Amino acid sequence: MAAPETSTAAVPTLHTNNTVRNAFGGVLSFFILLLIGVLAFSIRLFSVIKYESVIHEFDPYFNYRVTQFLTKKGIYDFWNWFDDRTWYPLGRVIGGTVYPGLTLTAGTIWWLLNSLNIPLSVETVCVFTAPIFSAFASWATYLLTKEVKGAGAGLTAAVLLAMVPSYISRSVAGSYDNEAVAIFALIFTFYLYIKTLNTGSLFYATLNSIAYFYMVCSWGGYTFIINLIPMHVLLCIVTGRYSSRLYIAYAPLVVLGTLLAALVPVVGFNAVMTSEHFASFLVFIIIHVVAFVYYIKGILSPKMFKVAVTLVVSVGLAVCCAVIAVLIALVASSPTKGWSGRSLSLLDPTYASKYIPIIASVSEHQPPTWPSYFMDINVLAFLVPAGIIACFLPLTDASSFVVLYIATSVYFSGVMVRLMLVLAPAACITSGIALSEAFDALTGSIKFQLPGVSTDAEVDAGETSSDTTEAQNDEVKAEKPEETSKDRRSKKSKKKEREHVERPSAKAKVKTKAEKKRLLALPLEASAVSLLLLIVLGAFYVVHCVWAAAEAYSAPSIVLTSRSRDGLHVFDDFREAYSWLRHNTDVDDKVASWWDYGYQTTAMANRTVIVDNNTWNNTHIATVGTAMSSPEKAAWEIFHSLDVKYVLVVFGGLVGYPSDDINKFLWMVRIGGGVFPHIKEPDYLRDGQYRIDSQATPTMLNCLMYKLSYYRFVETDGKAYDKVRRTEIGKKYFKLTHFEEVFTTHHWMVRIYKLKAPKNRIRGKTKKSKSKTSSSSSSKTSGTKKKNPWH
Amino acid sequence: MGKLWVISIASISILLPFLCNAFSPESPTDRRLLVLLDDFAIKSSHSIYFNSLKSRGFDLEFKLADDPKIALQRYGQYLYDALILFCPSVERFGGSIDYAAIIDFVDSGHDLIIAADSNASDLIREVGNESGVEFDEDPSAMVIDHISYAVSETEGDHTLIASDDLIKSDVILGSKRIAAPILFRGIGHSLNPANNLVLKVLSASPSAYSANPKSKLSTPPTLIGSAISLVSIVQARNNARILITGTLSMFSNRFFRSGVQKAGSHTKHEKSGNEQFLTEISKWVFHERCHLKAVNVKHHKVGETDEPALYRINDELEYSVEIFEWSGTSWEPYVANDVQVQFYMMSPYVLKTMSHDKKGLYSTSFKVPDVYGVFQFKVEYQKLGYTSLSLSKQIPVRPYRHNEYERFIPAAYPYYGAAFSMMAGFFIFSFVHLYSK
């Protein structure tokens, strides 16, 4: 598939002897893997070619900043880094709250390159970390699938993974986020688990724990591993597949893995304390009980064993009940039942929206829509069921793991868009298995029914479960359908006759295995057509993936483009605003904005922020949310108490950029109202509708966010027509009393305001209210009139 | 990091001159005064006052208020340090001066004396209003007091008031008591009670009221009693100082020289208190007194001298600051027992009164709280009459490093014992299990 030249060369060698063929197949699959790596890397470079070599989005900027710190200050300072530029005035202990895997990886790569005298900037290394690791991830997929279903399936799965859009979306060049390395770590950990399960080798078990450690370092998603593997172990035990290999695959992982995980500062004692890890320990106990039972069974006579079982079960049940009761009481006594909010929202998808607006507000924590499945895994969605079926023929320990993996990840992806990423490798593996099995069956039938091929070769091809032949089969079938279809008509009639003749003689000659194969063989036309259809399907997939990589997922989101009649427009407002801040404000000034822009502000503008994307302190975010939804004076007081100098808002109304602060504003109200009850969501809604036009509520029209977004907006077109909300705004002419506009970017996407200093003087009474106040004061003085001695 | 702190220190040292950027931080007393008059006759009729200013070293420049050539600033530089408005009836200033220019003059840290009078123009009223006081609206109203008026040859209408209801503050009025009552004839004003920047220095007696003395009182007067302020001072947030009074004659030679006898009192003072009062208060207004500066903010760990970039929780630290007061000619150490420093992060975690060495050096030492975050050393010193001191210096406090925790905790020895005995037990067990057969 990936290497047409080598595959044509491979055809003649089919007939040489087995060892040479295996060797050749090994070389071939090595080159194919190499090309898969190149493919995985290069398909992710669209963002660099179309835009430039920049870090994308929000979180990557934080990771980039941390990596810069690491390369400058070294690992110990990184570990102990107390960051005073963020979450002002609380600060953040970065070393203890960050998953260090990605940073350390990129830092190591940078250090290696530099010590080899390759002077790359840290930014370049960060930009290209994700593509490099996606190549690694596809190789890991090859290894994992090879363990499950052989090399052919492995290669197919690897090539599918190399360009699955869901994974591309998180690993294009510049998308320097934890997931970039974590997916590799995830697949590799699974591979080593399966490898241990298949071999029973303690060496692989140890490697597995180390891979698990790397995963724990890299991503919070490691809890998926530590829950999925116990589930699989339990499944194996329940289905009577317990073996010493299973024990070796599992027990060292739990012991070593937990110890290693506890070394990561951000995890620490969570590795033994939180409910996410509970399943692994429960299964750890169960597997020991089962191992013990098997051991007892081995040394006792069956009769004695029965007696022992009844005895142990009756006593054990009582003890178990007591222990479980205590456990349940313990767990139930904590309000969240010992689970973290994010994990709870996985189990109960409505949990977050009910109780934690800050989790629900993140767009990637929303449940995905159906089209997003098609967008993200495309044809794999149709191949997955076939793959699952293939996993059951025959069901091994390894293939049952794949089935379990796909089943759980489908559920999780249905809860959160973000976890589509976990589904993608599972879908690639099952689809790889499905495709490979289908090609195997179809080419097998074709080969069997082709006149030119000798039965010996056929038997060999059918017999060998070795990787190489299948790999070659994959290559061959790509060439053959065209040839066969050309001369199909002429040979068609002859073939059938020949088969009839050949069959009885072959029966005598060939082993029963070949006979079986023959019975399973499909008609030639059907197989040829199916092959063709499968190739078309694959072609669709490739086209879609390349399109997704080039168009959908390569935008860095800090630089936006839009194509209109008069050509391409580039909106570089974010960087414009951040560099303004960097060059025009004091180094210790504090900038307040909604938390989305916190990481970018610290990384690009190097200014202290109040809240950022690491949403660890809900109260602090609620304070900012409250300020944004308060009237000007109250907001000024909140910001002033936090020493804020500048307020940054993102406004898309002029150019039609939909993810601006006005569209996020209801979340600010909700999060703010969650902590400060005087902010009430209904005050901002007119009849349950969120609107900013003339029908909007006065609270809405007077809140700070509205004012900062729409200040002087009417001067742009004279009508103040908001292109995102598609309406004219409600209040067009107003003045700011406590804030002053200091910078607005070219397309008005980022607007920066400065807090005015408290007034130098306090006025006497104002002229306008003079008449009023004097009348009221005269009525007041009439009360004191009686004390006046002159009346 | 180091560079960052240098900058932050620099920014703090800039803070004080920022607050009072009119006068050089080295000698805050004003030098160049512009006096705007309604007509030059005032120059001679009020010469005692002007001469007293001149004798103190001020450079007075007299101009008519409607002189078309007057200007407060040229090429963005202010030409004067202070402005005296002895032009109550001016409707429009000449030259480039207008209402906004005067407000800007004050907002950039310059001082101002406003003397209104009966029939004061809207312009003067508006300037007063902007400074935080409100003159009586009735244009012909004057302060009348039928009890504590000044006794004079003619009975009169009791608009010449002898007032001695002064603010009790030595720092504003000087340490020498003003014995004689102060003569006043003019309009009263009231203060916005919510305004904490303005102070009533001389208030009318409880029996005073503000009305037109020539017409019969038909409606109750709006301003009565001690709510009427005769002389007020304002210290703006940038420490610009303003003196507001509703009379011009108070400054005149006639009032300075005349004797005074308060109605109902038998003591007759040879000389009114006007001269002493106005001289003392002009010293305050022109920053010859009560002007503080804080310099040399230092903090370091106990036992060290260098200022660290950040502290660790539970560090012991020392903080010191030098505070000086301007005496008119030189900086003298400021001595007070109520200067406090806060160690502040959203709320003060530590609040300590600093001890001083009588030479202006205030210092204290305390332990950093067991909370990490970005703290500030804050000195917020606001004392009646004095310029406000507001120092803040940001300093982060970090948690322990990974190797700063105790390595071996005594309470944990049972656990260490358990772990090692377990290891030993496992080793023996394995040995026995493997080799016993």
mmCIF file of C-alpha atoms in Angstrom, chain B residues 148-373:
data_model
loop_
_atom_site.group_PDB
_atom_site.id
_atom_site.type_symbol
_atom_site.label_atom_id
_atom_site.label_comp_id
_atom_site.label_asym_id
_atom_site.label_seq_id
_atom_site.Cartn_x
_atom_site.Cartn_y
_atom_site.Cartn_z
ATOM 1 C CA SER B 148 -20.625 85.237 67.751
ATOM 2 C CA TYR B 149 -20.212 88.208 65.510
ATOM 3 C CA ALA B 150 -17.286 90.552 65.878
ATOM 4 C CA VAL B 151 -18.083 93.644 67.825
ATOM 5 C CA SER B 152 -17.479 96.783 65.839
ATOM 6 C CA GLU B 153 -18.375 100.446 66.043
ATOM 7 C CA THR B 154 -21.505 100.148 63.992
ATOM 8 C CA GLU B 155 -24.065 97.529 64.815
ATOM 9 C CA GLY B 156 -24.101 96.285 61.206
ATOM 10 C CA ASP B 157 -25.783 93.184 59.964
ATOM 11 C CA HIS B 158 -23.631 90.693 61.838
ATOM 12 C CA THR B 159 -21.895 89.419 58.730
ATOM 13 C CA LEU B 160 -18.468 90.098 60.193
ATOM 14 C CA ILE B 161 -17.934 86.973 62.197
ATOM 15 C CA ALA B 162 -15.316 86.275 64.803
ATOM 16 C CA SER B 163 -14.806 82.592 64.705
ATOM 17 C CA ASP B 164 -12.521 80.435 66.776
ATOM 18 C CA ASP B 165 -13.946 77.048 65.922
ATOM 19 C CA LEU B 166 -10.710 75.680 64.484
ATOM 20 C CA ILE B 167 -9.741 72.168 63.674
ATOM 21 C CA LYS B 168 -7.761 70.652 66.525
ATOM 22 C CA SER B 169 -4.659 69.689 64.697
ATOM 23 C CA ASP B 170 -1.200 70.932 65.502
ATOM 24 C CA VAL B 171 0.208 69.608 62.299
ATOM 25 C CA ILE B 172 -2.040 71.762 60.166
ATOM 26 C CA LEU B 173 -2.169 74.914 62.225
ATOM 27 C CA GLY B 174 1.194 74.829 63.878
ATOM 28 C CA SER B 175 2.030 74.130 67.463
ATOM 29 C CA LYS B 176 1.359 77.673 68.679
ATOM 30 C CA ARG B 177 -2.222 78.111 69.714
ATOM 31 C CA ILE B 178 -4.198 80.724 67.819
ATOM 32 C CA ALA B 179 -5.612 82.750 70.670
ATOM 33 C CA ALA B 180 -7.491 85.508 68.894
ATOM 34 C CA PRO B 181 -10.665 84.755 66.962
ATOM 35 C CA ILE B 182 -10.520 84.972 63.222
ATOM 36 C CA LEU B 183 -12.430 87.612 61.375
ATOM 37 C CA PHE B 184 -14.506 86.444 58.489
ATOM 38 C CA ARG B 185 -16.905 88.097 56.144
ATOM 39 C CA GLY B 186 -18.027 86.167 53.166
ATOM 40 C CA ILE B 187 -19.987 83.213 51.905
ATOM 41 C CA GLY B 188 -20.158 79.848 53.507
ATOM 42 C CA HIS B 189 -19.810 76.458 51.938
ATOM 43 C CA SER B 190 -20.708 72.930 52.846
ATOM 44 C CA LEU B 191 -18.821 69.712 52.436
ATOM 45 C CA ASN B 192 -19.946 66.433 51.036
ATOM 46 C CA PRO B 193 -19.962 64.180 54.093
ATOM 47 C CA ALA B 194 -18.906 61.218 51.934
ATOM 48 C CA ASN B 195 -15.789 63.047 50.883
ATOM 49 C CA ASN B 196 -12.883 61.980 53.052
ATOM 50 C CA LEU B 197 -10.350 64.166 51.324
ATOM 51 C CA VAL B 198 -11.724 67.485 52.448
ATOM 52 C CA LEU B 199 -11.380 68.872 55.947
ATOM 53 C CA LYS B 200 -13.163 71.697 57.663
ATOM 54 C CA VAL B 201 -10.491 73.890 59.209
ATOM 55 C CA LEU B 202 -12.585 76.773 60.349
ATOM 56 C CA SER B 203 -16.240 76.172 60.822
ATOM 57 C CA ALA B 204 -19.009 78.574 61.716
ATOM 58 C CA SER B 205 -20.552 78.535 65.145
ATOM 59 C CA PRO B 206 -23.795 76.622 65.695
ATOM 60 C CA SER B 207 -25.735 79.836 65.587
ATOM 61 C CA ALA B 208 -24.593 80.851 62.117
ATOM 62 C CA TYR B 209 -26.642 80.603 58.999
ATOM 63 C CA SER B 210 -26.230 81.582 55.414
ATOM 64 C CA ALA B 211 -28.681 84.034 53.925
ATOM 65 C CA ASN B 212 -28.986 87.355 52.174
ATOM 66 C CA PRO B 213 -28.420 89.935 54.910
ATOM 67 C CA LYS B 214 -30.332 92.646 53.064
ATOM 68 C CA SER B 215 -33.588 90.833 52.513
ATOM 69 C CA LYS B 216 -35.964 89.361 54.980
ATOM 70 C CA LEU B 217 -35.696 85.658 55.559
ATOM 71 C CA SER B 218 -38.693 84.095 53.831
ATOM 72 C CA THR B 219 -37.590 80.477 53.626
ATOM 73 C CA PRO B 220 -35.414 78.620 56.109
ATOM 74 C CA PRO B 221 -31.743 78.921 55.113
ATOM 75 C CA THR B 222 -30.245 75.855 53.495
ATOM 76 C CA LEU B 223 -26.912 76.181 55.260
ATOM 77 C CA ILE B 224 -27.009 76.491 58.983
ATOM 78 C CA GLY B 225 -24.937 76.014 62.085
ATOM 79 C CA SER B 226 -21.628 74.321 62.237
ATOM 80 C CA ALA B 227 -22.380 72.544 58.966
ATOM 81 C CA ILE B 228 -21.178 75.772 57.394
ATOM 82 C CA SER B 229 -17.508 75.668 56.689
ATOM 83 C CA LEU B 230 -15.694 78.966 56.498
ATOM 84 C CA VAL B 231 -12.284 77.627 55.531
ATOM 85 C CA SER B 232 -11.669 74.124 54.202
ATOM 86 C CA ILE B 233 -8.628 72.295 53.028
ATOM 87 C CA VAL B 234 -8.391 69.459 50.595
ATOM 88 C CA GLN B 235 -5.553 67.046 50.207
ATOM 89 C CA ALA B 236 -6.099 65.264 46.924
ATOM 90 C CA ARG B 237 -5.002 61.667 46.422
ATOM 91 C CA ASN B 238 -1.880 62.893 44.666
ATOM 92 C CA ASN B 239 -1.141 65.037 47.727
ATOM 93 C CA ALA B 240 -1.950 68.281 45.968
ATOM 94 C CA ARG B 241 -3.315 70.663 48.576
ATOM 95 C CA ILE B 242 -6.147 73.106 48.173
ATOM 96 C CA LEU B 243 -7.368 75.837 50.489
ATOM 97 C CA ILE B 244 -10.896 77.048 49.945
ATOM 98 C CA THR B 245 -12.564 79.915 51.647
ATOM 99 C CA GLY B 246 -15.550 82.057 50.926
ATOM 100 C CA THR B 247 -13.890 85.358 51.623
ATOM 101 C CA LEU B 248 -11.190 87.474 50.158
ATOM 102 C CA SER B 249 -11.250 90.113 52.871
ATOM 103 C CA MET B 250 -9.960 87.621 55.398
ATOM 104 C CA PHE B 251 -6.572 87.959 53.746
ATOM 105 C CA SER B 252 -6.686 91.734 53.707
ATOM 106 C CA ASN B 253 -4.424 94.082 55.647
ATOM 107 C CA ARG B 254 -7.462 95.580 57.345
ATOM 108 C CA PHE B 255 -8.538 92.274 58.852
ATOM 109 C CA PHE B 256 -4.962 91.359 59.702
ATOM 110 C CA ARG B 257 -4.447 94.523 61.677
ATOM 111 C CA SER B 258 -7.800 95.131 63.258
ATOM 112 C CA GLY B 259 -8.491 94.156 66.785
ATOM 113 C CA VAL B 260 -11.273 91.788 67.522
ATOM 114 C CA GLN B 261 -13.798 91.341 70.220
ATOM 115 C CA LYS B 262 -16.263 88.568 70.023
ATOM 116 C CA ALA B 263 -19.807 89.462 70.882
ATOM 117 C CA GLY B 264 -20.652 88.433 74.420
ATOM 118 C CA SER B 265 -17.031 88.161 75.380
ATOM 119 C CA HIS B 266 -15.160 90.805 77.286
ATOM 120 C CA THR B 267 -11.675 90.054 76.135
ATOM 121 C CA LYS B 268 -10.622 92.324 73.356
ATOM 122 C CA HIS B 269 -7.734 91.063 71.299
ATOM 123 C CA GLU B 270 -5.369 93.664 69.957
ATOM 124 C CA LYS B 271 -4.945 91.823 66.759
ATOM 125 C CA SER B 272 -7.153 89.301 65.027
ATOM 126 C CA GLY B 273 -5.979 85.728 64.544
ATOM 127 C CA ASN B 274 -6.119 86.069 60.797
ATOM 128 C CA GLU B 275 -2.438 86.581 60.188
ATOM 129 C CA GLN B 276 -1.296 83.695 62.319
ATOM 130 C CA PHE B 277 -4.004 81.402 61.019
ATOM 131 C CA LEU B 278 -3.473 82.167 57.359
ATOM 132 C CA THR B 279 0.295 82.045 57.601
ATOM 133 C CA GLU B 280 0.260 78.705 59.316
ATOM 134 C CA ILE B 281 -2.231 77.234 56.933
ATOM 135 C CA SER B 282 -0.340 78.535 53.928
ATOM 136 C CA LYS B 283 2.686 76.680 55.230
ATOM 137 C CA TRP B 284 0.614 73.564 55.158
ATOM 138 C CA VAL B 285 -0.811 74.273 51.722
ATOM 139 C CA PHE B 286 2.576 75.005 50.211
ATOM 140 C CA HIS B 287 4.072 71.812 51.643
ATOM 141 C CA GLU B 288 6.327 73.468 54.163
ATOM 142 C CA ARG B 289 4.922 71.076 56.690
ATOM 143 C CA CYS B 290 3.475 67.585 56.993
ATOM 144 C CA HIS B 291 5.094 66.285 53.908
ATOM 145 C CA LEU B 292 6.453 62.781 54.376
ATOM 146 C CA LYS B 293 8.669 60.687 52.249
ATOM 147 C CA ALA B 294 9.587 57.067 52.635
ATOM 148 C CA VAL B 295 12.891 55.855 51.260
ATOM 149 C CA ASN B 296 15.186 52.883 51.524
ATOM 150 C CA VAL B 297 12.621 50.148 51.760
ATOM 151 C CA LYS B 298 14.640 47.099 52.682
ATOM 152 C CA HIS B 299 13.809 43.578 53.587
ATOM 153 C CA HIS B 300 15.933 40.530 54.039
ATOM 154 C CA LYS B 301 16.120 37.316 55.955
ATOM 155 C CA VAL B 302 17.234 37.519 59.533
ATOM 156 C CA GLY B 303 20.984 37.192 59.556
ATOM 157 C CA GLU B 304 21.428 38.209 55.948
ATOM 158 C CA THR B 305 21.775 41.558 54.274
ATOM 159 C CA ASP B 306 20.899 40.892 50.655
ATOM 160 C CA GLU B 307 17.360 41.228 49.504
ATOM 161 C CA PRO B 308 16.104 37.875 48.218
ATOM 162 C CA ALA B 309 14.007 37.523 45.080
ATOM 163 C CA LEU B 310 11.509 35.492 47.008
ATOM 164 C CA TYR B 311 10.945 34.039 50.445
ATOM 165 C CA ARG B 312 10.109 30.574 51.566
ATOM 166 C CA ILE B 313 7.224 29.915 53.905
ATOM 167 C CA ASN B 314 8.183 30.196 57.579
ATOM 168 C CA ASP B 315 11.273 32.273 56.849
ATOM 169 C CA GLU B 316 12.173 34.890 59.425
ATOM 170 C CA LEU B 317 12.571 38.279 57.816
ATOM 171 C CA GLU B 318 13.334 41.852 58.653
ATOM 172 C CA TYR B 319 11.684 44.849 57.048
ATOM 173 C CA SER B 320 12.762 48.431 57.354
ATOM 174 C CA VAL B 321 11.880 51.758 55.834
ATOM 175 C CA GLU B 322 13.097 55.266 56.464
ATOM 176 C CA ILE B 323 10.508 57.997 56.798
ATOM 177 C CA PHE B 324 11.367 61.667 56.724
ATOM 178 C CA GLU B 325 9.333 64.798 57.072
ATOM 179 C CA TRP B 326 9.997 68.015 55.173
ATOM 180 C CA SER B 327 10.555 70.892 57.521
ATOM 181 C CA GLY B 328 10.512 73.590 54.855
ATOM 182 C CA THR B 329 14.235 73.568 54.431
ATOM 183 C CA SER B 330 15.441 70.058 55.046
ATOM 184 C CA TRP B 331 14.309 66.511 55.600
ATOM 185 C CA GLU B 332 13.975 65.694 59.276
ATOM 186 C CA PRO B 333 13.411 62.219 60.679
ATOM 187 C CA TYR B 334 9.773 61.524 61.217
ATOM 188 C CA VAL B 335 8.976 60.197 64.642
ATOM 189 C CA ALA B 336 5.721 58.379 65.347
ATOM 190 C CA ASN B 337 4.680 55.211 67.061
ATOM 191 C CA ASP B 338 1.905 54.216 64.745
ATOM 192 C CA VAL B 339 3.571 53.227 61.485
ATOM 193 C CA GLN B 340 2.501 49.729 60.560
ATOM 194 C CA VAL B 341 3.589 47.290 57.915
ATOM 195 C CA GLN B 342 1.344 44.633 56.437
ATOM 196 C CA PHE B 343 2.346 41.389 54.834
ATOM 197 C CA TYR B 344 -0.529 41.258 52.492
ATOM 198 C CA MET B 345 -2.091 38.799 50.080
ATOM 199 C CA MET B 346 -5.722 39.739 49.494
ATOM 200 C CA SER B 347 -5.858 40.384 53.257
ATOM 201 C CA PRO B 348 -3.096 41.157 55.720
ATOM 202 C CA TYR B 349 -1.510 37.986 57.042
ATOM 203 C CA VAL B 350 0.837 39.938 59.267
ATOM 204 C CA LEU B 351 0.167 43.423 60.621
ATOM 205 C CA LYS B 352 2.908 44.840 62.797
ATOM 206 C CA THR B 353 3.655 48.235 64.259
ATOM 207 C CA MET B 354 7.216 49.154 63.432
ATOM 208 C CA SER B 355 9.678 50.374 65.993
ATOM 209 C CA HIS B 356 11.891 53.317 65.152
ATOM 210 C CA ASP B 357 15.318 54.545 66.169
ATOM 211 C CA LYS B 358 14.322 58.230 66.347
ATOM 212 C CA LYS B 359 16.370 58.831 63.215
ATOM 213 C CA GLY B 360 13.597 57.975 60.861
ATOM 214 C CA LEU B 361 14.429 54.297 60.459
ATOM 215 C CA TYR B 362 11.403 52.122 61.071
ATOM 216 C CA SER B 363 11.955 48.415 61.254
ATOM 217 C CA THR B 364 10.396 45.209 62.380
ATOM 218 C CA SER B 365 10.911 41.501 61.950
ATOM 219 C CA PHE B 366 8.401 38.730 61.617
ATOM 220 C CA LYS B 367 7.926 35.222 60.383
ATOM 221 C CA VAL B 368 6.523 34.615 56.916
ATOM 222 C CA PRO B 369 3.171 32.857 57.328
ATOM 223 C CA ASP B 370 2.802 29.220 56.390
ATOM 224 C CA VAL B 371 1.035 30.175 53.180
ATOM 225 C CA TYR B 372 2.608 30.533 49.771
ATOM 226 C CA GLY B 373 1.597 33.054 47.163
#
